[in-house]
Amino acid sequence: MANVLAVLEIRGGTLRKGAAELLAAARRIADAAGGTVDALVCANGAVDTSALGAAGADRVLHATHADFATYCPDGMSATAASIASQYRAMVVAATATGKDLAPRIAARANVPCAMDVTSVDAAGDVIRVVRPVYAGKALQTVELRGTAVIAVRPGAYAAVSASKGGAVESVATPAFTRRLEVGAIKTSDKGALDVAEARVVVSGGRGLGDPKHFALLDELAAAFGGEAAVGASRAVVDAGWAEHGAQVGQTGKTVAPELYIAVGISGAIQHLAGMRTAKVIVAINRDKDAPIFKVADYGIVGDLFEVMPALTAAVKAAKGH
Amino acid sequence: MKIAVCLRRVPDTTAKIVIGASGSSIDEAGIKFVPNPYDEYAVEAAIALKEQAGAGETVVVGLGGDTVQETLRTALAMGVDRAVHLQGAPSADGLENARVLADHLRGGGYDAILFGKLAVDDYGQQTGAMVAELLELPCATAITKLVVADGRASVEREVEGGVEPASCALPAVFTCDKGLNNPRLPSLKGIMAAKKKPLEITPVTVAAGGVTIVSLALPPERAAGRIVGEGAAAVPALMQLLTAEAKVI
């Protein structure tokens, strides 16, 4: 048994981004022992899954139920668990929804679960994963025996080009009790981009001096044209200057964007833990001895109120708007 | 209203992590241990729910070695009524820990069972939802809002780009995120009272399960960066590096 089930996330009747990345992780496990990859889609009605074959799905299993119009953890975990015995691994994206779903599937299927995995390898009947722990201050290598549920951190694997069949088949939704009734997501007015998913994160700390100066960060983020989100340090979130959903660090979100711009953030150890895997880190700080400069690829020492408008103008010019 | 909170003891988030001699866990020397920050939101929610109901009992449950008793006392000092120490070594397999907790909680007559959304040491992020499944109870994870009325709970949880509302009947399991409330600090009176509150010790055996921790390592250090320059005058040089060298713009 070397087959892998990838449980895909649906929002508003369509696949969420990240499906192809998750299939890449699934293929890595399946290909180690000549297995196949099935993508499970739980939805209320048809979903466009035509791109999944090229991303690595041998089959697409479609489970339908009226309760799947919104996220339905009880029905989705029951469906995945009902076919768990056919698989050596079930992979889920470690998003807010995936982290909710993964342990439920594991408990119902009576198998172990590894969360927020950044690397996965299969050999024999063991799956070996690496997971950041202590908010990324350490990396834990773990072996799981038998079937396991693995929540793969978004961005850990790039999509692959696989030219598999991706033929759609129906799968039965087992009887389940809808214990939790989940409503439709209310999209935040700040825009749909989350710090955990943005290609560019612009984060502010106490150096901003006043919550109104977050406007400087909003302007720089806007200059990136919809691919940037605004983050914050714990100090300013605790002070009420920013929403807790924007907090980067050990009691907030762990982010790994391509570009992280830390503005007026000194670089407390718990903050560094949350952003140190960013591809490129830029720090703007008045204090040349601030710890943030030890992890930053590029630093500018100076007054952020002078640097930020200049940087925003330069990014706008580079982006051609 | 009878409410249970499951607590963990973790290193302070400001602690520097050093790998221990075993190569699979941290060196605990010199590390300050604190109640898991997310569990404090759960404790606060439990106390507030009992206060709202006007009657009931709050119970804090901790699985682990004897050091967890200190963490349980902190919750008692915050205002929880009594504590249960499930005395035994936790497993690396979260499902086995969940089984022991569920076995203890089953039949306890709890209206709500609360957890932190994750523990900031192992980042397991699974025990609460697993306990709910084992007890066949409704479960909402990582909640930032909880309103209880007429035997039902309305919650909100943050998802990428928005907020997801949900509701369920009680009894239910909730895991708590930052933003749910502002945990109260233990008062001096509370700390004195906590010493006299009951702390029951129940030995438990946690099965090994299917997970083995092979190793723990520090992440690779980032290569030393450079100071591009000072003030707004450094922006053109920075842009050059970001576009030509790093190629991220």
Coordinates of C-alpha atoms in Angstrom, one line a residue:
Chain A
M1 CA 0.0 0.0 0.0
A2 CA 1.9 3.0 -1.2
N3 CA -1.0 5.3 -2.3
V4 CA -1.6 8.8 -1.0
L5 CA -4.7 10.8 -0.5
A6 CA -4.5 14.5 -0.8
V7 CA -7.5 16.2 0.9
L8 CA -8.0 19.5 -1.0
E9 CA -9.5 22.7 0.4
I10 CA -12.6 24.2 -1.2
R11 CA -13.8 27.8 -0.6
G12 CA -16.8 29.2 -2.3
G13 CA -17.2 26.2 -4.5
T14 CA -13.7 26.4 -6.0
L15 CA -10.3 24.9 -5.1
R16 CA -8.1 27.1 -3.0
K17 CA -4.7 27.9 -4.1
G18 CA -2.1 25.5 -2.8
A19 CA -3.7 22.4 -4.3
A20 CA -0.9 21.8 -6.7
E21 CA 1.7 22.3 -4.0
L22 CA 0.0 19.7 -1.8
L23 CA -0.2 17.3 -4.7
A24 CA 3.6 17.7 -5.2
A25 CA 4.1 16.7 -1.5
A26 CA 1.7 13.7 -2.1
R27 CA 3.6 12.6 -5.2
R28 CA 6.9 12.7 -3.2
I29 CA 5.5 10.1 -0.8
A30 CA 3.7 8.0 -3.4
D31 CA 6.6 7.9 -5.9
A32 CA 9.0 6.6 -3.3
A33 CA 7.2 3.2 -3.6
G34 CA 5.4 3.3 -6.9
G35 CA 2.0 4.4 -5.5
T36 CA -0.7 6.6 -6.8
V37 CA -2.2 9.9 -5.7
D38 CA -5.9 10.5 -5.2
A39 CA -7.2 14.0 -4.6
L40 CA -10.3 14.2 -2.4
V41 CA -12.7 17.0 -3.1
C42 CA -15.7 17.4 -0.8
A43 CA -18.1 19.9 -2.3
N44 CA -21.8 20.7 -2.8
G45 CA -21.9 20.4 -6.5
A46 CA -19.3 20.4 -9.3
V47 CA -15.8 21.8 -8.9
D48 CA -13.4 22.6 -11.7
T49 CA -10.6 20.0 -11.0
S50 CA -9.3 19.9 -14.6
A51 CA -5.8 21.2 -13.6
L52 CA -5.3 18.4 -10.9
G53 CA -4.0 15.7 -13.3
A54 CA -1.2 17.9 -14.6
A55 CA -0.3 18.7 -11.0
G56 CA 0.0 15.0 -10.0
A57 CA -3.4 13.5 -9.2
D58 CA -4.0 10.1 -10.7
R59 CA -7.6 10.3 -9.7
V60 CA -10.0 12.9 -8.3
L61 CA -12.4 11.6 -5.8
H62 CA -15.5 13.7 -5.6
A63 CA -17.7 13.5 -2.5
T64 CA -20.9 15.6 -2.6
H65 CA -23.2 16.6 0.2
A66 CA -25.4 19.7 0.8
D67 CA -23.5 20.4 4.0
F68 CA -20.3 20.8 2.0
A69 CA -21.5 24.3 0.8
T70 CA -19.4 25.7 3.6
Y71 CA -16.5 24.1 5.5
C72 CA -17.8 20.9 7.1
P73 CA -15.2 19.4 9.4
D74 CA -17.5 16.6 10.6
G75 CA -18.5 15.4 7.1
M76 CA -15.1 15.9 5.5
S77 CA -13.2 14.1 8.3
A78 CA -15.7 11.3 8.2
T79 CA -15.3 11.0 4.4
A80 CA -11.5 10.9 4.5
A81 CA -11.5 8.5 7.4
S82 CA -13.9 6.2 5.6
I83 CA -11.3 5.5 2.9
A84 CA -8.2 5.9 5.0
S85 CA -7.4 2.2 5.0
Q86 CA -6.6 2.4 1.3
Y87 CA -3.7 4.8 1.9
R88 CA -0.3 5.0 3.4
A89 CA -0.6 8.7 4.0
M90 CA -3.3 11.4 3.9
V91 CA -1.9 14.9 3.2
V92 CA -3.7 18.2 4.0
A93 CA -2.4 21.7 3.5
A94 CA -1.5 23.2 6.9
T95 CA -3.8 26.3 6.4
A96 CA -6.2 27.5 9.1
T97 CA -8.8 25.0 7.7
G98 CA -6.3 22.2 7.1
K99 CA -5.0 22.4 10.7
D100 CA -8.5 22.1 11.9
L101 CA -9.3 19.1 9.7
A102 CA -6.1 17.1 9.9
P103 CA -6.3 16.0 13.6
R104 CA -10.0 15.1 13.1
I105 CA -9.2 12.8 10.3
A106 CA -6.4 11.2 12.3
A107 CA -8.6 10.6 15.3
R108 CA -11.4 9.2 13.3
A109 CA -9.0 7.0 11.3
N110 CA -7.1 6.1 14.5
V111 CA -3.7 7.0 13.0
P112 CA -1.0 9.6 14.0
C113 CA -0.9 13.1 12.7
A114 CA 2.1 15.4 12.0
M115 CA 1.3 19.1 11.7
D116 CA 3.0 21.9 9.8
V117 CA 5.5 19.7 8.0
T118 CA 8.1 21.3 5.8
S119 CA 9.8 18.2 4.4
V120 CA 8.6 14.7 3.9
D121 CA 10.2 11.4 2.8
A122 CA 9.0 7.9 2.7
A123 CA 11.0 4.7 3.1
G124 CA 9.7 1.2 3.9
D125 CA 6.7 1.5 6.2
V126 CA 8.0 4.7 7.7
I127 CA 7.3 8.3 6.7
R128 CA 10.0 10.7 7.9
V129 CA 9.0 14.4 8.3
V130 CA 10.7 17.6 9.4
R131 CA 8.6 20.1 11.4
P132 CA 9.6 23.5 12.8
V133 CA 9.0 23.5 16.6
Y134 CA 9.5 26.2 19.2
A135 CA 8.1 28.5 16.4
G136 CA 11.0 27.7 14.1
K137 CA 13.7 28.0 16.7
A138 CA 14.4 24.3 16.2
L139 CA 13.6 21.6 13.6
Q140 CA 12.2 18.3 14.8
T141 CA 12.6 15.1 12.7
V142 CA 9.9 12.6 13.3
E143 CA 9.1 9.1 12.0
L144 CA 5.5 7.9 11.7
R145 CA 4.7 4.3 11.3
G146 CA 1.8 2.9 9.3
T147 CA -0.8 5.2 7.8
A148 CA -0.5 8.9 8.9
V149 CA -2.1 12.2 8.4
I150 CA 0.4 14.9 7.4
A151 CA -0.3 18.6 7.3
V152 CA 2.1 20.2 4.9
R153 CA 3.1 23.8 5.4
P154 CA 2.1 26.0 2.4
G155 CA 5.1 26.9 0.4
A156 CA 7.1 23.9 1.5
Y157 CA 6.8 22.2 -1.9
A158 CA 6.6 23.8 -5.3
A159 CA 4.0 22.5 -7.7
V160 CA 5.3 19.8 -10.1
S161 CA 4.3 19.0 -13.7
A162 CA 3.2 15.4 -13.7
S163 CA 0.8 14.7 -16.5
K164 CA -1.3 12.1 -14.6
G165 CA -4.9 11.2 -15.5
G166 CA -6.8 13.1 -12.9
A167 CA -10.0 11.3 -13.9
V168 CA -13.0 12.2 -11.7
E169 CA -14.8 9.5 -9.8
S170 CA -17.5 9.7 -7.2
V171 CA -16.9 8.6 -3.7
A172 CA -19.6 8.0 -1.2
T173 CA -20.1 10.4 1.6
P174 CA -20.6 8.3 4.8
A175 CA -23.4 9.1 7.2
F176 CA -22.2 11.7 9.7
T177 CA -23.6 14.0 12.3
R178 CA -23.0 17.7 11.6
R179 CA -21.9 18.7 15.1
L180 CA -20.4 22.0 14.1
E181 CA -22.3 24.3 11.8
V182 CA -19.9 26.5 9.9
G183 CA -21.1 29.7 8.2
A184 CA -19.7 31.5 5.2
I185 CA -16.4 33.3 5.6
K186 CA -16.7 37.0 6.2
T187 CA -13.8 38.5 4.1
S188 CA -11.8 41.0 6.0
D189 CA -12.0 44.6 4.8
K190 CA -8.2 44.9 4.7
G191 CA -8.3 42.7 1.6
A192 CA -8.1 39.0 1.2
L193 CA -4.3 38.5 1.6
D194 CA -3.0 37.0 4.8
V195 CA 0.5 37.5 6.1
A196 CA 1.0 33.7 6.1
E197 CA 0.2 33.6 2.3
A198 CA 1.6 36.8 0.9
R199 CA 4.6 36.9 -1.4
V200 CA 5.8 40.1 0.4
V201 CA 5.2 40.9 4.0
V202 CA 5.8 44.5 5.4
S203 CA 5.9 44.3 9.2
G204 CA 5.9 47.1 11.7
G205 CA 7.1 47.3 15.3
R206 CA 7.3 49.8 18.1
G207 CA 9.6 52.0 16.1
L208 CA 6.5 53.3 14.3
G209 CA 5.8 55.2 17.4
D210 CA 2.0 55.5 16.8
P211 CA -0.6 53.2 15.3
K212 CA -1.5 55.8 12.7
H213 CA 1.9 55.3 11.2
F214 CA 0.9 51.8 10.0
A215 CA -0.3 53.9 7.0
L216 CA 3.3 54.0 5.9
L217 CA 3.3 50.2 5.8
D218 CA -0.1 50.0 4.0
E219 CA 1.3 52.3 1.3
L220 CA 4.4 50.3 0.8
A221 CA 2.3 47.1 0.7
A222 CA -0.1 48.7 -1.8
A223 CA 2.9 49.6 -4.0
F224 CA 3.5 45.9 -4.5
G225 CA 0.1 45.7 -6.2
G226 CA -1.8 43.0 -4.3
E227 CA 1.0 40.6 -3.5
A228 CA 1.9 42.1 -0.1
A229 CA 0.4 41.9 3.4
V230 CA 1.0 44.0 6.5
G231 CA 2.3 42.2 9.6
A232 CA 3.2 43.4 13.1
S233 CA 5.4 42.5 16.0
R234 CA 3.9 41.2 19.3
A235 CA 4.7 44.5 21.1
V236 CA 2.4 46.5 18.8
V237 CA -0.3 43.9 18.7
D238 CA -0.3 43.7 22.5
A239 CA -0.5 47.5 22.5
G240 CA -3.6 47.3 20.3
W241 CA -2.0 49.0 17.3
A242 CA -2.6 46.1 15.0
E243 CA -4.9 43.1 14.7
H244 CA -3.6 39.8 16.3
G245 CA -4.2 38.1 13.0
A246 CA -1.3 40.2 11.7
Q247 CA 1.2 39.2 14.4
V248 CA 4.3 37.5 13.2
G249 CA 6.3 35.4 15.7
Q250 CA 6.0 32.7 18.3
T251 CA 2.5 33.5 19.6
G252 CA 1.5 34.7 16.1
K253 CA 2.0 33.5 12.6
T254 CA 5.1 31.9 11.1
V255 CA 5.7 33.3 7.7
A256 CA 8.0 32.4 4.9
P257 CA 7.5 35.0 2.2
E258 CA 9.9 35.8 -0.6
L259 CA 10.5 39.2 0.8
Y260 CA 10.1 40.3 4.4
I261 CA 10.5 44.0 5.2
A262 CA 10.9 44.7 9.0
V263 CA 10.2 48.3 9.8
G264 CA 11.0 49.6 13.2
I265 CA 11.2 46.1 14.6
S266 CA 14.2 45.5 16.9
G267 CA 14.1 41.7 16.4
A268 CA 13.1 40.0 19.6
I269 CA 13.9 36.2 19.6
Q270 CA 10.2 35.3 19.4
H271 CA 9.7 37.5 16.4
L272 CA 12.8 36.2 14.5
A273 CA 11.5 32.7 15.1
G274 CA 8.4 33.6 13.0
M275 CA 10.1 35.1 10.0
R276 CA 13.6 33.7 9.7
T277 CA 12.7 31.4 6.8
A278 CA 11.8 34.3 4.6
K279 CA 13.8 34.1 1.4
V280 CA 15.0 37.7 1.7
I281 CA 14.8 39.9 4.8
V282 CA 15.1 43.7 4.7
A283 CA 15.4 45.7 7.9
I284 CA 14.8 49.4 8.4
N285 CA 15.8 50.5 11.9
R286 CA 17.2 53.6 13.6
D287 CA 19.4 51.4 15.9
K288 CA 22.4 49.9 14.0
D289 CA 22.8 47.4 16.8
A290 CA 19.3 46.1 16.7
P291 CA 19.2 42.2 16.5
I292 CA 17.1 42.3 13.4
F293 CA 20.2 43.3 11.4
K294 CA 21.8 40.0 12.3
V295 CA 19.2 38.1 10.3
A296 CA 18.5 40.7 7.6
D297 CA 20.1 40.3 4.2
Y298 CA 19.9 44.0 3.6
G299 CA 19.6 46.7 6.2
I300 CA 19.1 50.4 6.1
V301 CA 20.0 52.3 9.3
G302 CA 17.9 55.4 9.6
D303 CA 14.7 57.2 10.3
L304 CA 11.9 55.1 8.9
F305 CA 9.8 58.2 8.3
E306 CA 12.3 59.2 5.7
V307 CA 13.1 55.8 4.3
M308 CA 9.6 54.5 3.9
P309 CA 8.2 57.1 1.6
A310 CA 11.4 56.9 -0.6
L311 CA 11.1 53.1 -0.7
T312 CA 7.4 53.2 -1.5
A313 CA 8.1 55.6 -4.4
A314 CA 10.9 53.3 -5.6
V315 CA 8.8 50.2 -5.5
K316 CA 6.0 52.0 -7.3
A317 CA 8.4 53.0 -10.0
A318 CA 9.9 49.5 -10.3
K319 CA 6.4 48.0 -10.6
G320 CA 5.5 50.5 -13.2
H321 CA 2.6 52.2 -11.5
Chain B
M1 CA -21.7 25.4 33.9
K2 CA -18.9 22.9 34.3
I3 CA -15.8 23.6 32.4
A4 CA -12.5 21.8 32.0
V5 CA -9.3 23.3 30.7
C6 CA -6.4 21.2 29.5
L7 CA -3.1 22.9 30.3
R8 CA 0.5 22.5 29.1
R9 CA 3.8 23.7 30.6
V10 CA 6.2 25.2 28.0
P11 CA 9.5 27.1 27.9
D12 CA 9.0 30.9 27.9
T13 CA 8.7 32.3 24.4
T14 CA 11.8 34.5 25.0
A15 CA 13.9 31.4 25.8
K16 CA 16.9 30.6 23.6
I17 CA 16.7 27.0 22.5
V18 CA 19.8 24.8 23.0
I19 CA 19.7 21.1 21.9
G20 CA 20.1 18.7 24.8
A21 CA 22.6 15.8 25.0
S22 CA 20.0 13.3 23.8
G23 CA 19.8 15.1 20.4
S24 CA 16.1 14.8 20.4
S25 CA 14.9 17.3 23.0
I26 CA 16.0 20.7 24.4
D27 CA 18.5 21.4 27.1
E28 CA 16.2 22.6 29.9
A29 CA 19.0 24.1 32.0
G30 CA 18.3 27.7 32.8
I31 CA 15.0 27.8 30.9
K32 CA 12.0 29.4 32.6
F33 CA 8.8 27.5 32.1
V34 CA 5.5 29.1 31.9
P35 CA 1.9 28.1 31.2
N36 CA 1.4 27.7 27.5
P37 CA 0.3 31.3 26.4
Y38 CA -2.7 30.0 24.4
D39 CA -3.8 27.9 27.4
E40 CA -4.2 31.2 29.3
Y41 CA -6.9 32.3 26.9
A42 CA -8.6 29.0 27.6
V43 CA -8.4 29.5 31.4
E44 CA -9.7 33.0 31.1
A45 CA -12.6 31.8 29.0
A46 CA -13.5 29.1 31.5
I47 CA -13.5 31.5 34.4
A48 CA -15.6 34.0 32.5
L49 CA -18.1 31.3 31.4
K50 CA -18.6 30.2 35.0
E51 CA -19.0 33.9 36.1
Q52 CA -21.5 34.4 33.3
A53 CA -23.5 31.3 34.3
G54 CA -23.4 32.4 38.0
A55 CA -22.7 28.9 39.1
G56 CA -20.6 25.8 38.2
E57 CA -17.1 24.6 38.4
T58 CA -13.9 25.1 36.6
V59 CA -11.3 22.3 36.5
V60 CA -7.8 22.5 35.0
V61 CA -6.2 19.2 33.8
G62 CA -2.5 18.7 33.1
L63 CA -0.8 15.7 31.7
G64 CA 2.9 15.3 32.4
G65 CA 5.5 15.0 35.0
D66 CA 5.3 16.5 38.5
T67 CA 6.5 19.9 37.2
V68 CA 3.1 20.5 35.6
Q69 CA 1.7 21.0 39.1
E70 CA 3.3 24.4 39.2
T71 CA 1.4 25.3 36.0
L72 CA -1.8 24.0 37.4
R73 CA -1.3 26.1 40.5
T74 CA -1.0 29.2 38.3
A75 CA -4.4 28.4 36.8
L76 CA -5.8 27.9 40.3
A77 CA -4.4 31.3 41.3
M78 CA -6.1 32.9 38.3
G79 CA -9.4 31.6 39.7
V80 CA -9.9 28.0 38.6
D81 CA -11.6 25.9 41.3
R82 CA -9.6 22.7 41.2
A83 CA -6.9 20.8 39.4
V84 CA -6.2 17.3 38.2
H85 CA -2.7 16.2 37.5
L86 CA -2.6 13.2 35.1
Q87 CA 0.7 11.9 36.2
G88 CA 2.7 10.2 33.4
A89 CA 5.0 10.8 30.5
P90 CA 3.3 12.2 27.4
S91 CA 3.8 10.5 24.1
A92 CA 5.3 12.0 21.0
D93 CA 2.0 10.8 19.3
G94 CA -0.6 13.4 20.1
L95 CA -3.4 10.8 19.6
E96 CA -2.2 8.8 22.5
N97 CA -2.2 11.9 24.7
A98 CA -5.7 12.8 23.5
R99 CA -6.8 9.2 24.4
V100 CA -5.7 9.6 28.0
L101 CA -7.3 13.1 28.3
A102 CA -10.5 11.9 26.7
D103 CA -10.6 8.9 29.1
H104 CA -10.3 11.2 32.0
L105 CA -12.8 13.8 30.8
R106 CA -15.4 11.2 29.6
G107 CA -18.4 11.1 32.0
G108 CA -17.1 14.2 33.8
G109 CA -20.3 16.1 33.0
Y110 CA -18.5 19.0 31.4
D111 CA -20.4 21.6 29.3
A112 CA -17.3 22.8 27.7
I113 CA -13.7 21.5 27.4
L114 CA -11.1 24.1 26.5
F115 CA -7.6 24.0 25.1
G116 CA -5.1 26.5 23.8
K117 CA -4.9 26.3 20.0
L118 CA -1.4 24.9 20.2
A119 CA 1.5 24.5 22.6
V120 CA 4.4 26.8 21.7
D121 CA 7.0 24.0 22.3
D122 CA 6.0 21.1 20.0
Y123 CA 3.5 22.9 17.9
G124 CA 1.5 19.7 17.8
Q125 CA -1.9 21.5 17.2
Q126 CA -4.0 18.4 17.4
T127 CA -4.9 17.3 20.9
G128 CA -8.0 19.4 21.3
A129 CA -9.6 18.3 18.1
M130 CA -8.7 14.7 18.7
V131 CA -10.2 14.7 22.2
A132 CA -13.4 16.1 20.7
E133 CA -13.5 13.3 18.1
L134 CA -12.8 10.6 20.7
L135 CA -15.6 12.0 22.9
E136 CA -17.8 12.5 19.8
L137 CA -18.4 16.2 20.7
P138 CA -18.7 19.3 18.5
C139 CA -15.4 21.1 18.2
A140 CA -14.2 24.5 17.0
T141 CA -10.5 25.2 16.9
A142 CA -8.5 28.4 17.1
I143 CA -11.5 30.5 18.2
T144 CA -11.2 34.3 18.6
K145 CA -14.8 34.8 19.8
L146 CA -17.0 32.7 22.0
V147 CA -20.6 33.5 23.0
V148 CA -22.6 31.0 25.0
A149 CA -26.4 31.3 25.4
D150 CA -29.2 28.8 25.8
G151 CA -27.0 25.7 25.7
R152 CA -25.4 26.7 22.4
A153 CA -22.1 28.3 21.5
S154 CA -21.4 30.8 18.7
V155 CA -17.7 31.2 17.8
E156 CA -15.5 32.9 15.2
R157 CA -12.2 31.7 14.0
E158 CA -9.7 33.4 11.7
V159 CA -8.9 31.9 8.4
E160 CA -6.7 33.3 5.6
G161 CA -8.3 36.5 4.5
G162 CA -11.3 36.5 6.7
V163 CA -13.3 35.3 9.7
E164 CA -15.3 32.1 9.8
P165 CA -18.4 31.9 12.1
A166 CA -19.7 28.7 13.5
S167 CA -22.1 27.4 16.1
C168 CA -22.8 24.2 18.0
A169 CA -24.7 22.7 20.9
L170 CA -23.0 22.2 24.2
P171 CA -21.2 20.2 25.5
A172 CA -18.4 21.0 23.0
V173 CA -14.6 21.3 22.7
F174 CA -12.9 24.6 21.9
T175 CA -9.3 25.5 21.3
C176 CA -8.5 29.1 22.0
D177 CA -6.5 31.7 19.9
K178 CA -5.0 35.0 20.8
G179 CA -7.7 37.7 20.6
L180 CA -10.3 35.6 22.4
N181 CA -9.9 37.6 25.6
N182 CA -7.3 39.2 27.9
P183 CA -6.3 36.7 30.5
R184 CA -6.4 38.0 34.1
L185 CA -3.2 37.9 36.1
P186 CA -3.2 35.9 39.3
S187 CA -3.9 38.2 42.3
L188 CA -2.0 37.9 45.6
K189 CA -5.2 36.8 47.1
G190 CA -5.6 34.3 44.3
I191 CA -2.1 33.0 44.8
M192 CA -2.7 32.4 48.5
A193 CA -6.1 30.8 47.8
A194 CA -4.5 28.5 45.2
K195 CA -2.4 26.8 47.8
K196 CA -5.5 25.5 49.5
K197 CA -7.4 24.5 46.4
P198 CA -7.6 20.7 45.6
L199 CA -5.0 19.3 43.3
E200 CA -5.8 15.6 42.6
I201 CA -3.0 13.4 41.3
T202 CA -4.1 10.5 39.0
P203 CA -1.3 8.2 37.7
V204 CA -1.8 7.4 34.0
T205 CA 0.0 5.4 31.4
V206 CA 0.3 6.9 27.9
A207 CA 0.9 4.4 25.1
A208 CA 3.9 5.0 22.8
G209 CA 1.8 5.3 19.6
G210 CA 3.2 5.5 16.1
V211 CA 5.4 8.5 16.3
T212 CA 9.1 8.6 17.1
I213 CA 11.2 11.8 17.5
V214 CA 14.4 11.0 15.7
S215 CA 16.2 14.3 16.3
L216 CA 16.0 17.9 17.1
A217 CA 18.3 20.4 15.5
L218 CA 18.8 24.1 15.3
P219 CA 17.8 25.6 11.9
P220 CA 20.6 26.7 9.6
E221 CA 21.9 30.1 10.5
R222 CA 21.2 32.8 8.0
A223 CA 24.3 34.1 6.2
A224 CA 25.4 37.4 7.5
G225 CA 23.7 40.3 5.8
R226 CA 24.9 43.7 5.1
I227 CA 24.0 47.3 6.0
V228 CA 23.2 48.9 2.6
G229 CA 23.5 52.4 3.9
E230 CA 21.9 55.1 6.0
G231 CA 18.6 56.9 5.6
A232 CA 16.6 57.5 2.4
A233 CA 19.8 57.9 0.4
A234 CA 20.3 54.1 0.7
V235 CA 17.0 53.3 -1.0
P236 CA 18.3 53.2 -4.6
A237 CA 21.1 50.8 -3.6
L238 CA 18.6 48.6 -1.8
M239 CA 16.3 48.6 -4.8
Q240 CA 19.2 47.6 -7.0
L241 CA 20.0 44.6 -4.7
L242 CA 16.4 43.5 -4.5
T243 CA 15.8 43.6 -8.2
A244 CA 19.2 42.5 -9.6
E245 CA 20.8 40.3 -6.8
A246 CA 17.9 38.9 -4.8
K247 CA 15.4 39.2 -7.7
V248 CA 12.4 39.5 -5.4
I249 CA 11.1 42.7 -7.0

